[in-house]
């Protein structure tokens, strides 16, 4: 079922990519990127297209594990940026990534609540009576949640496990959950829609973000330019502004 769903998503991406290049006369660069990178990468889109006017950048943002599954199923893409190294390793094992990935950023988790923190949550020990949502353990933000909970000697009991950090954020901002663990970058991007509770234990699980050109990209040279933008000074500045740490 998972492979079938991934293949279906791959066909959708193929259709979108084909329309983008055919209608505009510009080549389409398809970038698969972790959901937590949305704000930073969309900010870099204009910089890249200004420097490469014949290229139209098309992003597919989702949970890193979902994107890796789509790549394994054959989804067409030119660049893959994952939220942790284990997920990139899966893409390497599938044969879709053959070049050495470059680490370009780091991220850590934080605890968010509804604005004003109505339950008065001060840390992970106050979550017993809260409707908590987290990322599923098979995705990077979920693995990080498990790692820091283990380091803190705490067992979390979430009411749901989501497929991406963006889904956790949505559950909290929509009022479907009292609290959730998201990356500090997502909490920052949500602004006044959430309150943030510092979680010192999260420092035990720092995620490193790798990026690489997809092996069968038909425009590898342009794809490499995009990875160089992300890992270079312009990309570092945009990532830092979004709350990411240096690699």
Coordinates of C-alpha atoms in Angstrom, one line a residue:
X1 CA 0.0 0.0 0.0
X2 CA 2.8 2.4 0.9
X3 CA 4.6 1.8 -2.4
X4 CA 1.4 2.3 -4.3
X5 CA 0.7 5.6 -2.6
X6 CA 4.2 6.7 -3.2
X7 CA 4.0 5.8 -6.9
X8 CA 0.7 7.7 -7.2
X9 CA 2.3 10.8 -5.7
X10 CA 5.2 10.3 -8.1
X11 CA 2.8 10.4 -11.1
X12 CA 1.2 13.6 -9.7
X13 CA 4.7 15.3 -9.5
X14 CA 5.5 14.1 -13.0
X15 CA 2.3 15.7 -14.3
X16 CA 3.0 19.0 -12.5
X17 CA 6.6 19.1 -13.7
X18 CA 5.6 18.5 -17.3
X19 CA 3.1 21.3 -17.3
X20 CA 5.6 23.7 -15.7
X21 CA 8.2 23.3 -18.4
X22 CA 5.9 23.0 -21.4
X23 CA 3.7 26.0 -20.7
X24 CA 6.4 28.5 -19.8
X25 CA 9.3 27.6 -22.1
X26 CA 11.5 27.3 -19.0
X27 CA 13.0 24.2 -17.7
X28 CA 11.6 22.9 -14.4
X29 CA 13.8 22.1 -11.5
X30 CA 11.9 19.8 -9.1
X31 CA 13.1 20.0 -5.5
X32 CA 11.9 17.5 -2.9
X33 CA 12.4 19.1 0.5
X34 CA 11.5 18.4 4.1
X35 CA 8.4 20.3 5.3
X36 CA 10.4 22.2 7.9
X37 CA 12.3 23.9 5.0
X38 CA 9.3 25.5 3.4
X39 CA 9.8 29.0 4.6
X40 CA 13.6 29.1 4.0
X41 CA 13.5 27.5 0.6
X42 CA 10.6 29.5 -0.8
X43 CA 12.6 32.6 0.2
X44 CA 15.6 31.3 -1.8
X45 CA 13.4 30.5 -4.9
X46 CA 13.5 34.1 -6.2
X47 CA 17.2 34.4 -5.7
X48 CA 17.8 31.2 -7.7
X49 CA 15.4 32.1 -10.5
X50 CA 16.9 35.6 -10.8
X51 CA 20.3 34.1 -11.3
X52 CA 18.9 31.4 -13.6
X53 CA 16.1 33.0 -15.6
X54 CA 15.5 30.0 -17.8
X55 CA 14.7 27.8 -14.7
X56 CA 11.4 27.5 -12.9
X57 CA 11.8 26.0 -9.4
X58 CA 9.0 23.7 -8.3
X59 CA 9.0 22.5 -4.7
X60 CA 7.5 19.4 -3.2
X61 CA 7.4 19.9 0.6
X62 CA 6.4 16.9 2.8
X63 CA 7.7 14.6 5.5
X64 CA 11.2 13.5 4.6
X65 CA 10.3 9.8 4.9
X66 CA 7.4 10.3 2.5
X67 CA 9.7 12.0 0.0
X68 CA 12.3 9.2 0.2
X69 CA 9.5 6.7 -0.4
X70 CA 8.4 8.6 -3.5
X71 CA 12.0 8.7 -4.8
X72 CA 12.3 4.9 -4.2
X73 CA 9.1 4.4 -6.2
X74 CA 10.5 6.4 -9.1
X75 CA 9.2 9.9 -8.6
X76 CA 11.0 12.4 -10.9
X77 CA 13.1 14.9 -9.0
X78 CA 16.3 16.8 -9.3
X79 CA 17.2 17.7 -5.7
X80 CA 16.5 16.1 -2.4
X81 CA 16.9 17.9 0.9
X82 CA 16.1 15.8 4.0
X83 CA 15.6 16.6 7.6
X84 CA 18.1 14.0 8.9
X85 CA 20.9 11.8 7.7
X86 CA 19.1 8.4 8.2
X87 CA 16.4 9.5 5.7
X88 CA 19.0 10.6 3.1
X89 CA 20.8 7.3 3.7
X90 CA 17.6 5.5 2.6
X91 CA 17.6 7.5 -0.7
X92 CA 21.2 6.5 -1.2
X93 CA 20.5 2.8 -0.6
X94 CA 17.6 3.0 -3.2
X95 CA 20.1 4.2 -5.8
X96 CA 18.4 7.5 -6.4
X97 CA 21.2 9.4 -4.7
X98 CA 24.8 8.6 -5.7
X99 CA 26.7 11.8 -5.1
X100 CA 27.9 12.6 -1.5
X101 CA 25.2 14.6 0.3
X102 CA 26.2 17.9 1.8
X103 CA 25.1 18.9 5.3
X104 CA 23.7 22.5 5.2
X105 CA 21.8 23.1 8.4
X106 CA 20.8 21.8 11.8
X107 CA 17.6 22.0 13.8
X108 CA 16.2 21.1 17.2
X109 CA 12.8 20.5 18.6
X110 CA 10.7 22.7 20.9
X111 CA 7.3 22.4 22.6
X112 CA 4.4 24.5 21.4
X113 CA 1.0 25.2 22.9
X114 CA -2.0 27.3 22.0
X115 CA -1.4 31.0 22.3
X116 CA -1.0 32.1 25.9
X117 CA -0.2 28.5 27.1
X118 CA -3.7 28.0 28.7
X119 CA -2.7 24.8 30.5
X120 CA 0.4 26.5 32.0
X121 CA 2.8 23.8 30.6
X122 CA 6.4 24.5 31.7
X123 CA 8.1 21.4 30.3
X124 CA 7.8 17.7 29.3
X125 CA 6.8 16.7 32.9
X126 CA 3.6 18.7 32.6
X127 CA 2.2 16.8 29.6
X128 CA 0.4 13.9 31.4
X129 CA -3.0 15.6 31.1
X130 CA -2.5 17.4 27.8
X131 CA -3.6 16.3 24.4
X132 CA -0.1 16.0 22.9
X133 CA 0.7 15.4 19.2
X134 CA 4.2 14.4 17.9
X135 CA 5.7 13.2 14.7
X136 CA 5.6 9.5 13.9
X137 CA 8.8 7.6 14.8
X138 CA 9.7 6.8 11.2
X139 CA 10.1 10.5 10.3
X140 CA 13.0 12.7 11.4
X141 CA 11.1 14.9 13.8
X142 CA 9.6 11.7 15.4
X143 CA 13.0 10.1 15.8
X144 CA 14.3 13.3 17.4
X145 CA 11.4 13.3 19.8
X146 CA 12.1 9.7 20.9
X147 CA 15.8 10.4 21.3
X148 CA 15.3 13.4 23.6
X149 CA 12.5 11.8 25.6
X150 CA 14.8 8.8 26.2
X151 CA 17.6 11.2 27.3
X152 CA 15.2 12.9 29.7
X153 CA 14.0 9.5 31.1
X154 CA 10.4 10.3 30.1
X155 CA 7.7 8.3 28.3
X156 CA 5.5 10.5 26.1
X157 CA 1.9 9.5 25.5
X158 CA 0.7 11.4 22.5
X159 CA -2.9 11.3 21.3
X160 CA -1.7 11.1 17.7
X161 CA 1.5 10.7 15.6
X162 CA 1.8 12.8 12.4
X163 CA 3.6 12.2 9.2
X164 CA 5.3 15.6 9.2
X165 CA 6.2 18.4 11.5
X166 CA 3.8 20.7 9.5
X167 CA 0.9 18.4 10.5
X168 CA 1.8 18.6 14.2
X169 CA 1.9 22.4 13.9
X170 CA -1.5 22.4 12.2
X171 CA -3.1 20.2 15.0
X172 CA -2.0 22.7 17.6
X173 CA -2.9 25.9 15.8
X174 CA -6.3 24.5 14.8
X175 CA -7.1 23.7 18.5
X176 CA -7.2 19.9 17.9
X177 CA -4.3 19.4 20.4
X178 CA -3.0 21.2 23.5
X179 CA 0.7 20.8 22.7
X180 CA 3.1 19.4 20.2
X181 CA 6.8 19.0 19.5
X182 CA 8.0 20.8 16.4
X183 CA 11.2 22.3 15.2
X184 CA 12.2 25.7 16.6
X185 CA 12.0 26.9 13.0
X186 CA 8.4 25.9 12.7
X187 CA 7.6 27.6 16.0
X188 CA 9.3 30.7 14.9
X189 CA 7.4 30.7 11.6
X190 CA 4.1 30.3 13.4
X191 CA 4.6 33.5 15.2
X192 CA 1.7 34.5 17.5
X193 CA -0.3 31.5 16.5
X194 CA 1.5 29.4 19.2
X195 CA 3.4 29.9 22.5
X196 CA 6.7 28.2 22.9
X197 CA 8.0 26.3 25.9
X198 CA 11.8 25.8 26.1
X199 CA 12.8 22.1 26.2
X200 CA 16.4 21.8 27.3
X201 CA 16.3 18.1 26.8
X202 CA 15.9 18.6 23.0
X203 CA 19.6 19.4 22.8
X204 CA 20.2 15.7 23.0
X205 CA 18.7 15.2 19.6
X206 CA 20.0 17.7 17.0
X207 CA 18.9 17.0 13.4
X208 CA 21.4 17.6 10.6
X209 CA 20.0 18.4 7.2
X210 CA 21.7 17.0 4.0
X211 CA 21.0 17.9 0.4
X212 CA 22.0 16.1 -2.8
X213 CA 21.4 16.0 -6.5
X214 CA 19.2 13.1 -7.6
X215 CA 21.2 10.6 -9.6
X216 CA 19.0 10.5 -12.7
X217 CA 18.3 14.2 -12.8
X218 CA 18.1 15.4 -16.5
X219 CA 19.6 18.7 -15.5
X220 CA 22.3 17.8 -13.0
X221 CA 24.3 21.0 -13.6
X222 CA 21.4 23.3 -12.6
X223 CA 20.6 21.0 -9.7
X224 CA 24.1 21.4 -8.4
X225 CA 23.8 25.1 -8.7
X226 CA 20.7 24.9 -6.4
X227 CA 22.5 22.8 -3.8
X228 CA 25.4 25.3 -3.9
X229 CA 23.1 28.2 -3.3
X230 CA 21.6 26.4 -0.3
X231 CA 24.9 25.5 1.2
X232 CA 26.6 28.8 0.3
X233 CA 26.5 32.2 2.0
X234 CA 23.1 33.2 0.6
X235 CA 21.5 30.0 1.7
X236 CA 23.1 30.0 5.1
X237 CA 21.8 33.5 5.7
X238 CA 18.3 32.6 4.7
X239 CA 18.4 29.5 6.9
X240 CA 19.8 31.4 9.9
X241 CA 17.0 33.9 9.5
X242 CA 14.5 31.1 9.6
X243 CA 16.0 29.8 12.9
X244 CA 18.2 27.0 11.6
X245 CA 21.6 26.3 13.1
X246 CA 24.9 26.1 11.1
X247 CA 25.9 22.6 10.1

